[in-house]
Amino acid sequence: MPDWGRRRAPGLRRSDLAARAGVSVECTAHTRSAPPRRDVRPSVLRTLGLLEPGIAVVTNRLGDVLARTTGFEAVTRGSGLLDADMPNLTRYVFTDPRARAFFADWDEVADERAFELWHGPSGASFEWFTAELAPAAGPDFTRRLNRHVVPRRGPLRLHHPSGCALELVREPLELPEDAQQLVVFLPADEATARAVDGLAGRSAGRLRAV
């Protein structure tokens, strides 16, 4: 760290934080005051319950997995995504080597997570998360964080640890007052639908629109 002399207030300057995280000073200049919520409203949880046994998840823009269906657990089982006490998709994508095998289009998923992190959280949360994540994630993360490019969001292709290849269409529902998102994942083809049924231990044959 450069020696800036004695400070009146404790802690790091934005320029110091940017240097440690490997990001631009502009990235740390967010001024939204409220950190992203980690609690999920009861009505959202009830909505999630109605989606059972489908594949759905509630996240905030930091990537915290706040609530999920049993279907989401089934399609991510064995990937390592839900291993942590507080699962976080962004941290998983950039720091867990299993993510590169799990996400068939890892580069696109990484672009999405970096953009969401830059775009969404409050300044305090952004600074904390980037200071913690950037040293572990390295240039794959910081380069994307500085680009500020809206990513392409196509179908999500997964290589499930069981050997199944899954292709899922994502239908996001923004929850703007909570700075959260409910995402429903739908099988993009019949082969994926059968594989999802198998992963969830369900019998195939129910009515579905693909």
Coordinates of C-alpha atoms in Angstrom, one line a residue:
M1 CA 0.0 0.0 0.0
P2 CA 1.2 3.5 -0.7
D3 CA 2.0 5.6 2.3
W4 CA -0.6 8.5 2.3
G5 CA 0.4 9.8 5.7
R6 CA -1.7 9.9 8.8
R7 CA -5.5 9.6 8.3
R8 CA -8.2 11.4 10.3
A9 CA -10.5 8.3 10.0
P10 CA -9.6 4.6 10.3
G11 CA -9.9 2.2 7.5
L12 CA -9.0 2.1 3.8
R13 CA -9.4 4.8 1.2
R14 CA -11.3 3.8 -1.9
S15 CA -8.1 4.0 -3.8
D16 CA -6.5 1.6 -1.3
L17 CA -9.4 -0.8 -1.6
A18 CA -9.3 -0.7 -5.4
A19 CA -5.6 -1.4 -5.3
R20 CA -6.1 -4.4 -3.0
A21 CA -9.0 -5.8 -5.0
G22 CA -7.4 -5.1 -8.4
V23 CA -10.4 -3.1 -9.6
S24 CA -10.9 0.5 -10.7
V25 CA -11.7 3.3 -8.2
E26 CA -15.0 3.8 -10.1
C27 CA -16.0 0.3 -9.2
T28 CA -15.9 1.2 -5.5
A29 CA -17.8 4.5 -5.9
H30 CA -21.3 3.0 -5.5
T31 CA -23.3 5.2 -3.1
R32 CA -26.5 3.2 -2.5
S33 CA -26.9 3.1 1.3
A34 CA -28.8 -0.1 2.0
P35 CA -27.0 -3.5 1.8
P36 CA -28.7 -6.2 -0.1
R37 CA -31.3 -8.0 1.9
R38 CA -30.6 -11.6 2.9
D39 CA -34.1 -12.3 4.3
V40 CA -36.8 -13.4 2.0
R41 CA -40.3 -12.1 2.3
P42 CA -42.9 -14.7 3.4
S43 CA -45.0 -14.1 0.3
V44 CA -41.9 -14.9 -1.9
L45 CA -41.3 -18.0 0.1
R46 CA -44.9 -19.1 -0.4
T47 CA -44.5 -18.4 -4.2
L48 CA -41.4 -20.6 -4.1
G49 CA -43.3 -23.3 -2.4
L50 CA -45.9 -23.3 -5.2
L51 CA -43.1 -24.0 -7.7
E52 CA -42.2 -27.2 -6.0
P53 CA -41.0 -29.6 -7.2
G54 CA -39.7 -27.4 -10.0
I55 CA -36.3 -25.8 -10.2
A56 CA -36.2 -22.3 -8.7
V57 CA -34.0 -20.1 -6.5
V58 CA -34.0 -16.7 -4.9
T59 CA -30.8 -14.8 -4.9
N60 CA -29.6 -11.2 -4.3
R61 CA -27.1 -9.5 -6.6
L62 CA -24.1 -10.5 -4.5
G63 CA -25.0 -14.0 -5.5
D64 CA -26.2 -15.3 -2.1
V65 CA -28.5 -18.3 -2.5
L66 CA -31.3 -17.2 -0.1
A67 CA -34.0 -19.8 -0.8
R68 CA -34.4 -22.7 -3.2
T69 CA -36.7 -25.5 -4.2
T70 CA -35.9 -29.2 -3.9
G71 CA -35.7 -29.3 -7.7
F72 CA -32.8 -26.7 -7.6
E73 CA -31.1 -28.9 -5.0
A74 CA -31.5 -31.9 -7.2
V75 CA -29.9 -30.3 -10.3
T76 CA -27.0 -28.8 -8.3
R77 CA -26.4 -31.8 -6.1
G78 CA -22.7 -32.9 -6.1
S79 CA -21.5 -29.7 -7.8
G80 CA -20.4 -28.1 -4.6
L81 CA -22.6 -25.0 -5.0
L82 CA -24.6 -25.6 -1.9
D83 CA -21.9 -27.0 0.3
A84 CA -21.3 -23.7 2.2
D85 CA -23.4 -22.7 5.2
M86 CA -24.2 -19.5 3.2
P87 CA -24.0 -20.6 -0.5
N88 CA -22.9 -17.8 -2.8
L89 CA -23.1 -18.3 -6.6
T90 CA -20.5 -15.6 -7.4
R91 CA -17.9 -17.0 -5.0
Y92 CA -18.6 -20.5 -6.3
V93 CA -18.1 -19.5 -9.9
F94 CA -14.8 -17.8 -9.4
T95 CA -13.1 -19.8 -6.6
D96 CA -14.4 -23.4 -6.8
P97 CA -12.7 -25.4 -9.6
R98 CA -15.8 -27.6 -9.8
A99 CA -17.7 -24.7 -11.3
R100 CA -15.7 -24.8 -14.5
A101 CA -16.8 -28.4 -15.0
F102 CA -20.4 -27.9 -13.9
F103 CA -21.2 -24.9 -16.1
A104 CA -20.7 -25.9 -19.7
D105 CA -20.5 -22.2 -20.7
W106 CA -18.4 -21.0 -17.7
D107 CA -17.1 -17.9 -19.3
E108 CA -20.7 -16.6 -20.0
V109 CA -21.8 -17.4 -16.4
A110 CA -18.7 -15.6 -15.1
D111 CA -19.5 -12.6 -17.1
E112 CA -23.1 -12.6 -15.7
R113 CA -21.9 -12.9 -12.1
A114 CA -19.4 -10.1 -12.4
F115 CA -21.9 -7.8 -14.1
E116 CA -24.5 -8.5 -11.4
L117 CA -22.0 -7.7 -8.7
W118 CA -20.9 -4.5 -10.3
H119 CA -24.5 -3.4 -11.1
G120 CA -26.4 -4.2 -7.9
P121 CA -25.2 -4.0 -4.4
S122 CA -24.6 -1.1 -2.0
G123 CA -21.2 0.5 -1.8
A124 CA -20.4 -1.1 1.6
S125 CA -21.4 -4.6 0.5
F126 CA -19.6 -4.2 -2.8
E127 CA -16.4 -3.1 -1.2
W128 CA -16.5 -5.9 1.4
F129 CA -17.3 -8.6 -1.2
T130 CA -14.7 -7.5 -3.8
A131 CA -12.0 -7.0 -1.2
E132 CA -12.7 -10.6 0.0
L133 CA -13.3 -12.2 -3.4
A134 CA -10.8 -10.5 -5.7
P135 CA -7.6 -11.9 -4.1
A136 CA -9.0 -15.5 -4.2
A137 CA -10.6 -15.2 -7.7
G138 CA -7.7 -13.5 -9.4
P139 CA -7.7 -11.8 -12.9
D140 CA -10.7 -13.9 -14.2
F141 CA -12.8 -11.9 -11.8
T142 CA -11.2 -8.4 -11.8
R143 CA -11.0 -8.2 -15.5
R144 CA -14.7 -8.9 -15.9
L145 CA -15.6 -6.6 -13.1
N146 CA -13.9 -3.7 -14.8
R147 CA -15.6 -4.3 -18.2
H148 CA -19.2 -3.3 -17.2
V149 CA -20.5 -5.1 -20.3
V150 CA -24.1 -6.4 -20.2
P151 CA -23.7 -10.2 -20.7
R152 CA -25.5 -12.4 -23.1
R153 CA -28.0 -14.5 -21.2
G154 CA -28.8 -17.7 -23.2
P155 CA -29.9 -21.1 -21.9
L156 CA -28.0 -22.4 -19.0
R157 CA -26.1 -25.6 -19.9
L158 CA -24.9 -27.8 -17.0
H159 CA -22.7 -30.9 -16.9
H160 CA -24.3 -32.6 -13.8
P161 CA -21.8 -34.7 -11.8
S162 CA -24.0 -37.7 -12.4
G163 CA -23.2 -37.5 -16.1
C164 CA -26.4 -35.9 -17.3
A165 CA -26.2 -33.0 -19.7
L166 CA -28.9 -30.4 -18.8
E167 CA -30.1 -27.4 -20.8
L168 CA -32.3 -25.0 -18.9
V169 CA -34.3 -21.9 -19.9
R170 CA -34.2 -19.2 -17.3
E171 CA -37.3 -17.1 -16.4
P172 CA -36.3 -14.4 -13.9
L173 CA -38.7 -12.5 -11.8
E174 CA -37.2 -9.3 -10.4
L175 CA -38.1 -8.3 -6.8
P176 CA -37.0 -4.7 -7.0
E177 CA -38.0 -3.6 -3.5
D178 CA -35.9 -6.4 -2.1
A179 CA -33.0 -6.1 -4.6
Q180 CA -33.5 -9.8 -5.1
Q181 CA -34.5 -12.1 -8.0
L182 CA -36.5 -15.3 -8.2
V183 CA -35.4 -17.4 -11.1
V184 CA -37.3 -20.4 -12.5
F185 CA -35.4 -22.9 -14.6
L186 CA -37.4 -24.9 -17.2
P187 CA -36.1 -27.9 -19.2
A188 CA -35.3 -26.7 -22.7
D189 CA -35.8 -30.1 -24.3
E190 CA -37.4 -33.5 -23.5
A191 CA -34.0 -35.1 -22.7
T192 CA -33.4 -32.5 -20.0
A193 CA -36.9 -33.0 -18.7
R194 CA -36.3 -36.8 -18.3
A195 CA -32.9 -36.2 -16.7
V196 CA -34.4 -33.7 -14.2
D197 CA -37.1 -36.2 -13.3
G198 CA -34.4 -38.8 -12.7
L199 CA -32.3 -36.5 -10.6
A200 CA -35.3 -35.6 -8.5
G201 CA -36.5 -39.2 -8.2
R202 CA -39.7 -38.4 -9.9
S203 CA -41.7 -40.5 -12.4
A204 CA -41.8 -39.0 -15.9
G205 CA -45.0 -38.5 -17.9
R206 CA -46.6 -35.5 -16.2
L207 CA -47.9 -32.8 -18.5
R208 CA -45.3 -30.1 -19.2
A209 CA -44.8 -27.4 -21.8
V210 CA -41.4 -27.2 -23.3

